[in-house]
Coordinates of C-alpha atoms and ligand atoms in Angstrom, one line a residue:
X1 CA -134.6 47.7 92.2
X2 CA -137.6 49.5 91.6
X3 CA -138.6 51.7 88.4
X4 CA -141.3 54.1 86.9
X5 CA -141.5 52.7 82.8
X6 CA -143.8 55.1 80.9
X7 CA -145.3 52.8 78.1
X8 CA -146.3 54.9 74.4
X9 CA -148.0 51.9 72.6
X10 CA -149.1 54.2 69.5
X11 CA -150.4 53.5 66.4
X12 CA -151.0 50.1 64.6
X13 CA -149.1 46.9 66.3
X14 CA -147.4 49.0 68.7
X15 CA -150.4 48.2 71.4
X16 CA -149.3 44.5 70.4
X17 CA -145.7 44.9 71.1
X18 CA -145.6 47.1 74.0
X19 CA -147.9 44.3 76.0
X20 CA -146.0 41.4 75.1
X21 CA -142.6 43.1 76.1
X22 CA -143.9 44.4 79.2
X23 CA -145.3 40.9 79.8
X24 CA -141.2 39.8 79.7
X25 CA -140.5 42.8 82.1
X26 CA -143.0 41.4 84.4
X27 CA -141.4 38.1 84.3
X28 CA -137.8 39.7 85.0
X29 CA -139.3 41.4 87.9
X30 CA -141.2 38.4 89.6
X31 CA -138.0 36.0 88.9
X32 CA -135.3 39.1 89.7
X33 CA -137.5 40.6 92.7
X34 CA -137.6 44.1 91.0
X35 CA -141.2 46.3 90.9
X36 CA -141.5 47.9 87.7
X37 CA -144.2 50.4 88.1
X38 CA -145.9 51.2 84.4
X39 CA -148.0 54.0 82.9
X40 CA -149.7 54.6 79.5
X41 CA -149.6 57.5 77.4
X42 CA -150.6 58.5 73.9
X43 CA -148.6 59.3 71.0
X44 CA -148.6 59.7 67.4
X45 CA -151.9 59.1 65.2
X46 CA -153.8 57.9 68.5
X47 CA -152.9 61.2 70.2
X48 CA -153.9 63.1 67.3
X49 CA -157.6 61.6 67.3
X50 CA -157.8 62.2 71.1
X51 CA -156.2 65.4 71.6
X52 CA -155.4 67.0 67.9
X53 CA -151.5 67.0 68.8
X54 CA -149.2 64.0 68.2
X55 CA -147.4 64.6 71.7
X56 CA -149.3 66.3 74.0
X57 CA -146.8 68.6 77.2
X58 CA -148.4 66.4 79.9
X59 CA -147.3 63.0 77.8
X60 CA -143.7 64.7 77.3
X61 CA -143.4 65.6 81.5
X62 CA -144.4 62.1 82.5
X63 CA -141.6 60.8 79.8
X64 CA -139.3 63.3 81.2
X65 CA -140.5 62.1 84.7
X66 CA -140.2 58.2 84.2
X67 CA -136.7 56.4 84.7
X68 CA -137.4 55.3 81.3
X69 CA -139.7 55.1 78.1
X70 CA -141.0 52.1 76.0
X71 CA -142.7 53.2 72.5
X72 CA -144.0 50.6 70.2
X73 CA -144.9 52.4 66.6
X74 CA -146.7 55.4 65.6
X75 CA -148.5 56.2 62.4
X76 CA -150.9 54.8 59.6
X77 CA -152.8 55.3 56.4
X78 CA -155.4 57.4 59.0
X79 CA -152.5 60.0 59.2
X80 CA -150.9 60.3 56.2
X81 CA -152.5 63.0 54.1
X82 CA -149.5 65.2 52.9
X83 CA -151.3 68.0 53.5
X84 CA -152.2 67.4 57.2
X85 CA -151.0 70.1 59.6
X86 CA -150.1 67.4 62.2
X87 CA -148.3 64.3 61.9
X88 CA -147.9 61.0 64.0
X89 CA -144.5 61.6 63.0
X90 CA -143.9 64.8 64.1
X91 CA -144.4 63.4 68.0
X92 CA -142.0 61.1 68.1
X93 CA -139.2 63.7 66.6
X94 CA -140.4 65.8 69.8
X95 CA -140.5 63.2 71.8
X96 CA -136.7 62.5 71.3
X97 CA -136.2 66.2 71.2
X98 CA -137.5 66.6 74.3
X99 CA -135.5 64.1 76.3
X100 CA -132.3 64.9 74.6
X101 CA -132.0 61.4 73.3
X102 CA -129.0 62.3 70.9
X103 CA -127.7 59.1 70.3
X104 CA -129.7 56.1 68.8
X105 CA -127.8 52.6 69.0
X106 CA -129.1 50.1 66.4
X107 CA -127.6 46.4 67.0
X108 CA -128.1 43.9 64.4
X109 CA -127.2 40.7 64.8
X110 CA -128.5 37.9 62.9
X111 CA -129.3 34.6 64.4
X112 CA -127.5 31.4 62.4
X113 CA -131.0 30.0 61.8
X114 CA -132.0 33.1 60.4
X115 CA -129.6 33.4 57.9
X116 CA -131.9 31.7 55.1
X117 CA -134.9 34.3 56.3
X118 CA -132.7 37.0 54.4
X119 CA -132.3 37.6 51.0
X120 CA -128.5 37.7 50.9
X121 CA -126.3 34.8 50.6
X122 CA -125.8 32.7 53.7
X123 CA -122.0 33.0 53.4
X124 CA -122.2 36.7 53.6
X125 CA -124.2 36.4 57.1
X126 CA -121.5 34.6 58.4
X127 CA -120.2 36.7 62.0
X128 CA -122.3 39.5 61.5
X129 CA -122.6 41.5 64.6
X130 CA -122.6 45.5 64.5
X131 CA -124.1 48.1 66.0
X132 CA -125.5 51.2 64.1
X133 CA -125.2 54.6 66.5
X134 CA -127.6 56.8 64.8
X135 CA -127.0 60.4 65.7
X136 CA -130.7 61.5 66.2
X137 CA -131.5 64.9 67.1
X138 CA -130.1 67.1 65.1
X139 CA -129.5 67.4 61.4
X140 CA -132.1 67.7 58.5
X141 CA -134.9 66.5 60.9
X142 CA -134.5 69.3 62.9
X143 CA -132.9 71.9 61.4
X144 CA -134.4 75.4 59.9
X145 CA -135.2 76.9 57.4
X146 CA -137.6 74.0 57.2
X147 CA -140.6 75.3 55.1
X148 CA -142.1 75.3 51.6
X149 CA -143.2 78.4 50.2
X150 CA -143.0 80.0 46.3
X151 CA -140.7 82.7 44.9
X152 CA -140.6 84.5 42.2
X153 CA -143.4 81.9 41.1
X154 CA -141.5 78.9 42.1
X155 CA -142.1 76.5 44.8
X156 CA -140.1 75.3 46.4
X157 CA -139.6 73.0 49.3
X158 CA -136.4 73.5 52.0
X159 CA -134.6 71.3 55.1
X160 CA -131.2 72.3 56.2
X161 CA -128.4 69.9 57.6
X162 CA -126.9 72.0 60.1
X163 CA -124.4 69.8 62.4
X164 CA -122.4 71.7 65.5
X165 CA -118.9 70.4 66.6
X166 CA -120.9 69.8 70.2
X167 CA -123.4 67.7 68.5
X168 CA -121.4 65.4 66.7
X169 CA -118.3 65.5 69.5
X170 CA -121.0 63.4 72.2
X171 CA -122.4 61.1 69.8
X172 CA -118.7 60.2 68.3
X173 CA -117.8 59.7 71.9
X174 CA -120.6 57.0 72.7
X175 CA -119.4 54.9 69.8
X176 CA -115.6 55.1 70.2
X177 CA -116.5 54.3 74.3
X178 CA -118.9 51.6 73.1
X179 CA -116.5 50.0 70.5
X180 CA -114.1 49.6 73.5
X181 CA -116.6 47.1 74.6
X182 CA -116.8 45.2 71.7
X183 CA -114.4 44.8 68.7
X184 CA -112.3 48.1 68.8
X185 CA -113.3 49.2 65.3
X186 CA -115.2 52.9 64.7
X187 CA -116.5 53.3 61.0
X188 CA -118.0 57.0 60.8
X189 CA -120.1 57.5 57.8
X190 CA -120.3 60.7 56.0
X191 CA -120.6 62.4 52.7
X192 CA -117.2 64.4 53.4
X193 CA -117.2 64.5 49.6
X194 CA -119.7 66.7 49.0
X195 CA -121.3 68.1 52.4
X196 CA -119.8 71.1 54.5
X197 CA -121.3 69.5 57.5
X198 CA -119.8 65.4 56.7
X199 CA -116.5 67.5 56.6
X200 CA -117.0 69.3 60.0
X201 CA -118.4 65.6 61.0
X202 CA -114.9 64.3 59.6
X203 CA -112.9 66.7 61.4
X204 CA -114.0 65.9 65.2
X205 CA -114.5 62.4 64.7
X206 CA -110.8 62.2 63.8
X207 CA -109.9 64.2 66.8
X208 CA -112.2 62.4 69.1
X209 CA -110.6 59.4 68.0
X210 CA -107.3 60.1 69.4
X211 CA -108.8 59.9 72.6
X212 CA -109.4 56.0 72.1
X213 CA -105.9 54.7 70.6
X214 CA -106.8 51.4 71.0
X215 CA -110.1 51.7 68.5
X216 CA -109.4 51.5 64.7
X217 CA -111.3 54.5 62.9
X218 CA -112.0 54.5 59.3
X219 CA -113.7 57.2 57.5
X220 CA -116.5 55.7 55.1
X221 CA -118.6 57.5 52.3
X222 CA -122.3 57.2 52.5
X223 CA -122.5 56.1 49.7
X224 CA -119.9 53.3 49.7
X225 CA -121.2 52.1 53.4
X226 CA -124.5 51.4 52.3
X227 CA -123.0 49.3 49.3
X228 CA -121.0 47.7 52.0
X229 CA -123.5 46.7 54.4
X230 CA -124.8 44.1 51.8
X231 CA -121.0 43.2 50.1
X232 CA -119.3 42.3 53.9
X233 CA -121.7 43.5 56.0
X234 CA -119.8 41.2 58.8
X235 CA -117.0 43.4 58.8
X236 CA -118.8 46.2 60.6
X237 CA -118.3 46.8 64.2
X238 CA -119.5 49.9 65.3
X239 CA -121.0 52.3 62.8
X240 CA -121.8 56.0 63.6
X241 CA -123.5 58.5 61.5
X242 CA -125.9 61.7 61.4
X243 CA -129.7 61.1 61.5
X244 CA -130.6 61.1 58.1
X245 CA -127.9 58.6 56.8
X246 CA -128.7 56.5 60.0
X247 CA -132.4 56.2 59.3
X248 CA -131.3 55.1 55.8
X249 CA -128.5 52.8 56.3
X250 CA -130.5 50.6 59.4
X251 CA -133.8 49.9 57.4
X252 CA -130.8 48.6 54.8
X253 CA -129.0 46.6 58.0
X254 CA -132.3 45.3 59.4
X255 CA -132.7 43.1 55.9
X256 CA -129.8 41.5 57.1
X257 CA -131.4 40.2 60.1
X258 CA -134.1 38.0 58.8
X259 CA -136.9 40.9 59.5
X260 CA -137.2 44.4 60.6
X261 CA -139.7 42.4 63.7
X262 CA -136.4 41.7 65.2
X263 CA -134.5 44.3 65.6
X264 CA -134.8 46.8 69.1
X265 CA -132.9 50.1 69.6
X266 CA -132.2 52.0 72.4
X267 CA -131.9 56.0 72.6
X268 CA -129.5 57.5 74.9
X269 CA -129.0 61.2 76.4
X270 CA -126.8 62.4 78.8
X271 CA -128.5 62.5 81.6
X272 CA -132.8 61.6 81.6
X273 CA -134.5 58.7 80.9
X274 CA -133.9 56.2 77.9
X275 CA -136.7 55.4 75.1
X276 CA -137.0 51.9 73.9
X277 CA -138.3 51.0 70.7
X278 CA -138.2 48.3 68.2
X279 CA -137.4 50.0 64.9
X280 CA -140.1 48.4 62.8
X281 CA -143.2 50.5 62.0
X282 CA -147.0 50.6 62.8
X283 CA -147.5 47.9 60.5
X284 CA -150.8 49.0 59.8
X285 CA -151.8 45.9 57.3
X286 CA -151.1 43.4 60.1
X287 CA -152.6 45.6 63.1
X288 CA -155.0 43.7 65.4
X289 CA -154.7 40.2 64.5
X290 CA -152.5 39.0 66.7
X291 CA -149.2 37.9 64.6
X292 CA -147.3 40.7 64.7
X293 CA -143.3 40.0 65.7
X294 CA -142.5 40.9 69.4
X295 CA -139.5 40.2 69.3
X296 CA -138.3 43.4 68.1
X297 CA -140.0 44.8 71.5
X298 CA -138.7 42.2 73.8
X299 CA -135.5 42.7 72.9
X300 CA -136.2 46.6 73.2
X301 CA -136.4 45.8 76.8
X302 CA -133.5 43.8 77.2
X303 CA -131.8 46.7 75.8
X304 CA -133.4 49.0 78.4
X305 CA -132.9 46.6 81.8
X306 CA -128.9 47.3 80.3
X307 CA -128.9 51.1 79.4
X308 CA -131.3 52.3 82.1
X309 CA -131.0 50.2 84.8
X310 CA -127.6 48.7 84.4
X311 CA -129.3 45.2 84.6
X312 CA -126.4 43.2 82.9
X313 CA -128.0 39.8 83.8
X314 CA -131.1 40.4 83.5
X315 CA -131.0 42.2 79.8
X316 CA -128.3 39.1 79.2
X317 CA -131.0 36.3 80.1
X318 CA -134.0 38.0 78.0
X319 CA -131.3 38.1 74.7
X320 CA -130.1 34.4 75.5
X321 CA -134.3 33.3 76.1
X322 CA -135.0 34.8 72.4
X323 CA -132.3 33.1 70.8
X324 CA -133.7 29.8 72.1
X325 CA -136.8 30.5 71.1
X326 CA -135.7 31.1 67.7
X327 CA -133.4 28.0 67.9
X328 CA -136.7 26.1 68.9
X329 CA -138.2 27.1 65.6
X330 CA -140.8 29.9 66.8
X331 CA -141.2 32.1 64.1
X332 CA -144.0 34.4 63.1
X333 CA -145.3 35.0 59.6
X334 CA -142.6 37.7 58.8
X335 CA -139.9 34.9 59.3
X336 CA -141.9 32.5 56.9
X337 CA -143.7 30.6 60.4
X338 CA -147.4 30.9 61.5
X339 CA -147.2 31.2 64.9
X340 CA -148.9 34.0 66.3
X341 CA -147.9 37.3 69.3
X342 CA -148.3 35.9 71.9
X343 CA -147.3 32.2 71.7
X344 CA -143.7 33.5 70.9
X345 CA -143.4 35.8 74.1
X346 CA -144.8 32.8 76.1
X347 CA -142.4 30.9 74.7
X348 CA -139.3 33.4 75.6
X349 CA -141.1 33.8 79.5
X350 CA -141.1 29.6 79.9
X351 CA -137.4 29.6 78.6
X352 CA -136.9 32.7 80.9
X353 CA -137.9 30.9 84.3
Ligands
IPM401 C1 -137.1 55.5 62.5 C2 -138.3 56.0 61.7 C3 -138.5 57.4 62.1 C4 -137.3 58.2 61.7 C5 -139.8 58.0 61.5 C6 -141.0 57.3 61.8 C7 -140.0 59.5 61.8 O1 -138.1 55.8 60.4 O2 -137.1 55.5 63.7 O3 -136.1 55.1 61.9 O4 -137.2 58.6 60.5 O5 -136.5 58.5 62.5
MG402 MG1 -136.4 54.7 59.9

């Protein structure tokens, strides 16, 4: 096959990432016989300094143009005055705005040698294999009023959670059609306790569900899901939730997995092209010297070779080559080794070929 991959490196180790997982694409498409055709494109902090906007329209067409998009991190120190009118942030919230990316699917896995990289107990680490779908365009990220402003002398500061039924109904229906896949279990998160919008969330995940009789739903407070995720984290399957409980609940899952370096996520629209991203940061403190964890990013691709270009195989051998390479002992710094970028990814090519 043959594909257009826009490439957003961004900010800090994104540059790093990005070239070491397009390094493994290369390798798929030299061992596979596929031509994948890349471009670069700025976004975030970088695209600030160039153009004084963190997503510029002409970045956002050649995204919406591509059969799919690889982004590595955006952000930085550089960036982060409070009182700055633009934001790294604020491109990649466009960004997925703009190609409808709704739903946001966060598998964390944790290999068996990795278990003594996290800080819970071994025991609990045992089987654990889940998949977060964040919901990720709509909710207090995105919805208005969003503004600060004083009255009657007060300041104050507002975001609004809006959900609609439409909204939640397509994102619901990924997960209960992707738990079919895997171990027939739906755990919606929600604050159906408190929040008007958790108990409209509530309402069409139940009815959704009856679509899917042969996937067990359970309804699961905020609250007590994130306490979960570290008591029996393992008996998670498929976990669905609005944006801001999703961003939340993740960085919490990603402990579980050794390191945030390892984790990749793929976001999903209904039509369009799919963005690719490991979920780790900028990393600012460990940009440029050459150790950063591209695993995150090569996995990121794996994810994308399945979702975007139905690649079973090929997305199946690049998972398969990084848990070898793990199993062989590679580890960067944020897994307690020493070894550096690009000695891992030319590790996972070798076992590749
Ligand atoms: C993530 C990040 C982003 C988010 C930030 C950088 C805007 O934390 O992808 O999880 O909150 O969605
Ligand atoms: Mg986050």
């Amino acid at each position: 096959m043959e594909a257009n991959i826009v490439i957003l490196p961004g900010d800090g180790i994104g540059p790093e990432v990005t070239t070491e997982a397009s390094r493994v694409l290369n390798a798929i498409a030299a061992q596979y016989g596929h031509t994948f055709h890349f471009s670069q494109h700025l976004l975030g902090g970088c695209s600030i300094d160039q153009h004084g906007t963190a997503l510029t329209e002409a970045t956002l067409n050649a995204c919406k143009q591509a059969d799919a998009v690889l982004l590595g991190a955006v952000g930085g120190p550089k960036w982060d005055n409070p009182n700055a009118k633009v934001r790294p942030e604020q491109g990649l919230l466009r960004l997925r705005k703009g190609l409808g990316v709704f739903a946001n699917l966060r598998p964390v896995k944790v290999h068996p040698d990795l278990r003594s990289a996290s800080p819970l107990k071994e025991e609990k680490l045992k089987g654990v294999d889940l998949l977060v779908v964040r919901e990720l365009t709509g909710g207090l990220y995105f919805g208005t009023p969003k503004e600060r402003g004083i009255r009657d002398g007060v300041e104050y500061g507002i975001d609004t959670l809006e959900y609609k039924d439409f909204e939640i109904k397509r994102v619901v229906d990924l997960a209960f059609r992707l738990a079919q896949k895997r171990n027939k279990k739906v755990a919606s998160v929600d604050k159906a306790n408190v929040l008007e919008s958790s108990r409209l969330w509530r309402q069409i995940t139940t009815k959704v569900g009856e679509n899917y009789p042969d996937v067990t739903l359970e309804h699961v407070l905020v609250d007590t899901a994130a306490m979960r995720l570290i008591s029996s984290p393992a008996n998670f399957d498929v976990m669905v939730t609005e944006n801001m409980f999703g961003d939340i609940l993740t960085d919490e899952a990603s402990v579980l997995s050794g390191s945030m370096g390892m984790l990749p996520s793929a976001s999903l629209g209904e039509s369009g092209p799919g963005l690719y991203e490991p979920i780790h940061g900028s990393a600012p403190d460990i940009a440029g010297k050459g150790i950063a964890n591209p695993l995150g990013a090569i996995l990121s691709v794996a994810l994308m070779l399945r979702y975007s270009f139905q690649l079973e195989n090929e997305a199946a051998a690049i998972e398969k080559a990084v848990d070898q390479t793990i199993s062989s002992g590679y580890r960067t710094t944020d897994l307690g080794g020493d070894l550096g970028t690009r000695v891992i990814t030319d590790q996972v090519i070798s076992v590749l070929s």
